[in-house]
Tab-separated table of C-alpha atoms in Angstrom:
chain	number	residue	atom	x	y	z
A	1	MET	CA	-100.243	-299.454	57.509
A	2	MET	CA	-100.475	-295.909	58.878
A	3	ALA	CA	-101.484	-295.075	62.434
A	4	ALA	CA	-102.903	-291.587	62.905
A	5	LEU	CA	-101.383	-289.830	65.914
A	6	ASN	CA	-103.312	-286.595	65.658
A	7	ALA	CA	-104.795	-284.476	62.882
A	8	SER	CA	-101.393	-283.742	61.332
A	9	THR	CA	-99.124	-286.670	62.290
A	10	SER	CA	-98.856	-290.317	61.251
A	11	ILE	CA	-96.481	-293.229	61.767
A	12	LYS	CA	-95.700	-295.769	59.046
A	13	LEU	CA	-95.487	-299.323	60.424
A	14	LEU	CA	-94.237	-302.590	58.934
A	15	SER	CA	-93.874	-306.134	60.242
A	16	TYR	CA	-91.475	-308.707	58.761
A	17	ASN	CA	-90.577	-312.312	59.615
A	18	CYS	CA	-86.950	-312.280	58.517
A	19	ARG	CA	-86.149	-315.962	59.266
A	20	GLY	CA	-82.634	-315.053	60.357
A	21	VAL	CA	-80.594	-311.891	59.968
A	22	ASN	CA	-77.673	-312.231	57.558
A	23	GLU	CA	-75.851	-309.817	55.230
A	24	TYR	CA	-78.432	-310.201	52.441
A	25	LYS	CA	-81.336	-309.608	54.803
A	26	LYS	CA	-79.608	-306.594	56.371
A	27	GLY	CA	-79.854	-304.949	52.941
A	28	TYR	CA	-83.543	-305.783	52.753
A	29	LEU	CA	-84.078	-304.475	56.297
A	30	ARG	CA	-82.435	-301.186	55.210
A	31	THR	CA	-84.943	-300.992	52.340
A	32	LEU	CA	-87.863	-301.601	54.722
A	33	LEU	CA	-86.545	-299.083	57.253
A	34	ALA	CA	-86.302	-296.416	54.548
A	35	ARG	CA	-90.064	-296.866	54.037
A	36	CYS	CA	-91.271	-296.859	57.630
A	37	ASP	CA	-90.980	-295.258	61.046
A	38	VAL	CA	-91.453	-298.454	63.063
A	39	LEU	CA	-90.482	-301.965	61.963
A	40	PHE	CA	-91.390	-305.121	63.873
A	41	ILE	CA	-89.155	-308.105	63.016
A	42	GLN	CA	-89.625	-311.703	64.071
A	43	GLU	CA	-87.302	-314.723	63.914
A	44	HIS	CA	-84.075	-312.731	63.843
A	45	TRP	CA	-82.295	-315.783	65.379
A	46	LEU	CA	-79.894	-313.596	67.395
A	47	THR	CA	-78.718	-313.923	70.982
A	48	ASP	CA	-79.517	-311.163	73.471
A	49	LEU	CA	-75.932	-309.900	73.064
A	50	GLN	CA	-76.208	-309.798	69.251
A	51	ILE	CA	-79.434	-307.751	69.141
A	52	SER	CA	-77.461	-304.527	69.609
A	53	ASP	CA	-75.676	-305.359	66.307
A	54	LEU	CA	-78.961	-304.583	64.536
A	55	SER	CA	-78.391	-300.882	65.260
A	56	ALA	CA	-75.666	-300.839	62.562
A	57	ILE	CA	-78.344	-301.459	59.904
A	58	SER	CA	-79.724	-297.898	60.032
A	59	GLU	CA	-78.297	-294.660	61.383
A	60	ASP	CA	-81.826	-293.215	61.473
A	61	HIS	CA	-83.377	-295.946	63.632
A	62	SER	CA	-82.837	-297.376	67.084
A	63	VAL	CA	-83.664	-300.974	67.942
A	64	ARG	CA	-84.436	-303.141	70.957
A	65	GLY	CA	-85.636	-306.692	71.256
A	66	VAL	CA	-85.414	-310.117	72.814
A	67	SER	CA	-83.762	-313.363	71.771
A	68	GLY	CA	-85.873	-316.457	71.291
A	69	PHE	CA	-83.556	-318.479	73.534
A	70	GLU	CA	-81.453	-318.130	76.664
A	71	GLN	CA	-77.817	-317.054	76.204
A	72	ASN	CA	-76.495	-320.201	77.902
A	73	GLU	CA	-78.930	-322.559	76.147
A	74	VAL	CA	-77.281	-325.282	74.054
A	75	LEU	CA	-78.866	-325.201	70.606
A	76	ARG	CA	-79.199	-328.077	68.180
A	77	GLY	CA	-79.501	-327.023	64.567
A	78	ARG	CA	-80.102	-323.403	63.691
A	79	PRO	CA	-81.057	-320.729	66.220
A	80	TYR	CA	-84.723	-319.804	66.387
A	81	GLY	CA	-87.192	-317.092	67.296
A	82	GLY	CA	-86.672	-313.657	68.687
A	83	CYS	CA	-88.379	-310.341	68.009
A	84	ALA	CA	-87.230	-306.761	67.847
A	85	ILE	CA	-88.634	-303.320	67.162
A	86	PHE	CA	-86.856	-300.613	65.170
A	87	TRP	CA	-88.092	-297.013	65.492
A	88	ARG	CA	-87.094	-293.848	63.701
A	89	GLN	CA	-85.118	-291.629	66.076
A	90	SER	CA	-86.791	-288.480	64.698
A	91	LEU	CA	-90.056	-289.600	66.334
A	92	ASN	CA	-88.619	-288.001	69.498
A	93	ALA	CA	-90.378	-290.369	71.862
A	94	LYS	CA	-89.363	-291.415	75.334
A	95	ILE	CA	-88.909	-295.179	74.955
A	96	THR	CA	-89.297	-297.568	77.885
A	97	ALA	CA	-88.963	-301.332	77.575
A	98	VAL	CA	-91.812	-303.307	79.138
A	99	ASP	CA	-90.799	-306.517	80.893
A	100	THR	CA	-93.005	-309.265	79.451
A	101	GLY	CA	-91.140	-312.202	80.970
A	102	SER	CA	-91.381	-313.884	77.561
A	103	ARG	CA	-88.902	-314.710	74.823
A	104	ARG	CA	-91.766	-314.559	72.302
A	105	VAL	CA	-93.109	-311.090	73.150
A	106	TYR	CA	-91.235	-307.782	73.140
A	107	ALA	CA	-93.052	-304.613	74.188
A	108	MET	CA	-92.126	-300.972	74.669
A	109	ARG	CA	-93.913	-297.783	75.679
A	110	CYS	CA	-93.396	-294.739	73.479
A	111	CYS	CA	-94.375	-291.483	75.161
A	112	PHE	CA	-95.069	-288.521	72.900
A	113	GLU	CA	-96.394	-285.033	73.641
A	114	PHE	CA	-99.863	-286.141	72.514
A	115	GLY	CA	-99.933	-289.365	74.563
A	116	SER	CA	-98.465	-292.866	74.786
A	117	LEU	CA	-98.324	-295.808	72.414
A	118	LEU	CA	-97.587	-299.370	73.443
A	119	PHE	CA	-95.819	-301.348	70.725
A	120	ILE	CA	-96.055	-305.121	71.148
A	121	ASN	CA	-94.203	-307.499	68.833
A	122	VAL	CA	-94.930	-311.219	69.081
A	123	TYR	CA	-93.679	-314.434	67.530
A	124	LEU	CA	-96.263	-317.138	68.239
A	125	PRO	CA	-95.868	-320.902	67.793
A	126	SER	CA	-97.412	-322.263	64.604
A	127	GLU	CA	-97.504	-326.007	65.267
A	128	SER	CA	-100.827	-327.635	66.062
A	129	ASP	CA	-99.911	-330.015	68.892
A	130	ASP	CA	-100.999	-329.755	72.542
A	131	ASP	CA	-97.711	-328.193	73.729
A	132	SER	CA	-97.926	-325.500	71.056
A	133	SER	CA	-101.558	-324.787	71.933
A	134	GLU	CA	-100.589	-324.287	75.570
A	135	GLU	CA	-97.666	-322.049	74.568
A	136	PHE	CA	-99.942	-320.074	72.241
A	137	THR	CA	-102.464	-319.530	75.058
A	138	LEU	CA	-99.704	-318.553	77.492
A	139	GLN	CA	-98.336	-315.923	75.091
A	140	LEU	CA	-101.819	-314.490	74.545
A	141	SER	CA	-102.231	-314.179	78.318
A	142	ILE	CA	-98.856	-312.388	78.525
A	143	ILE	CA	-99.996	-309.931	75.846
A	144	ASP	CA	-103.285	-309.415	77.697
A	145	ASN	CA	-101.380	-308.715	80.934
A	146	VAL	CA	-99.046	-306.223	79.227
A	147	ILE	CA	-102.036	-304.384	77.785
A	148	GLU	CA	-103.834	-304.318	81.149
A	149	GLN	CA	-100.710	-302.928	82.865
A	150	ASN	CA	-100.442	-300.175	80.238
A	151	CYS	CA	-104.101	-299.242	79.899
A	152	ASP	CA	-103.193	-295.559	79.457
A	153	CYS	CA	-101.627	-296.356	76.065
A	154	HIS	CA	-102.941	-296.835	72.565
A	155	ILE	CA	-101.968	-300.370	71.498
A	156	ILE	CA	-100.135	-301.341	68.327
A	157	LEU	CA	-99.612	-305.091	67.982
A	158	GLY	CA	-97.448	-306.632	65.281
A	159	GLY	CA	-95.872	-309.966	64.684
A	160	ASP	CA	-96.130	-313.439	63.308
C-alpha cells in the first residue's frame, strides 16, 4: 500500500500480525522493514519494558508501541496482544505519541513540512461472545475519539 504525501513523495506501509516476536520473526521483520517506511505490528506479546528491544531489529527504523497487558499482571499461558509502529528515520517527521488509554490501540502523530499524519494501529478482539462485542465497540469508540482529537491530520489506520 502506498500513501501519496504530495506530488513527488510517497510512504510504503505494511501491517503484520506477528503472533509473538522471537528470533525467527525478528529476521522476517527485518525483511518487511527493508520493503517499507512504516510497519504496523500486532500481537508482539511483549511487555511495555520489552518494546524498546524492537529497536535492535533495524538501524534505519524507530519503534514505539504498547503492550497488550499491564506490567504487573499475572499471566496464565502465553502473553498476548500488543501493537507497535516502526517508521523509517529518514522520513524526518516530528513524532508524538497519542495517549489512547487502550492496550489495544497505539497512535502517533507524524508532523511533516507538508502536514500531519495520524498513524493508528489496532488489535481488535476476534471472538464472537458478548464481552468481545462490548470490547470491540469500546475500541472503535477509542479510535473515533483519537481521530476527533486529531482532526487536523490525515488518518492512516492499520491493524488486525
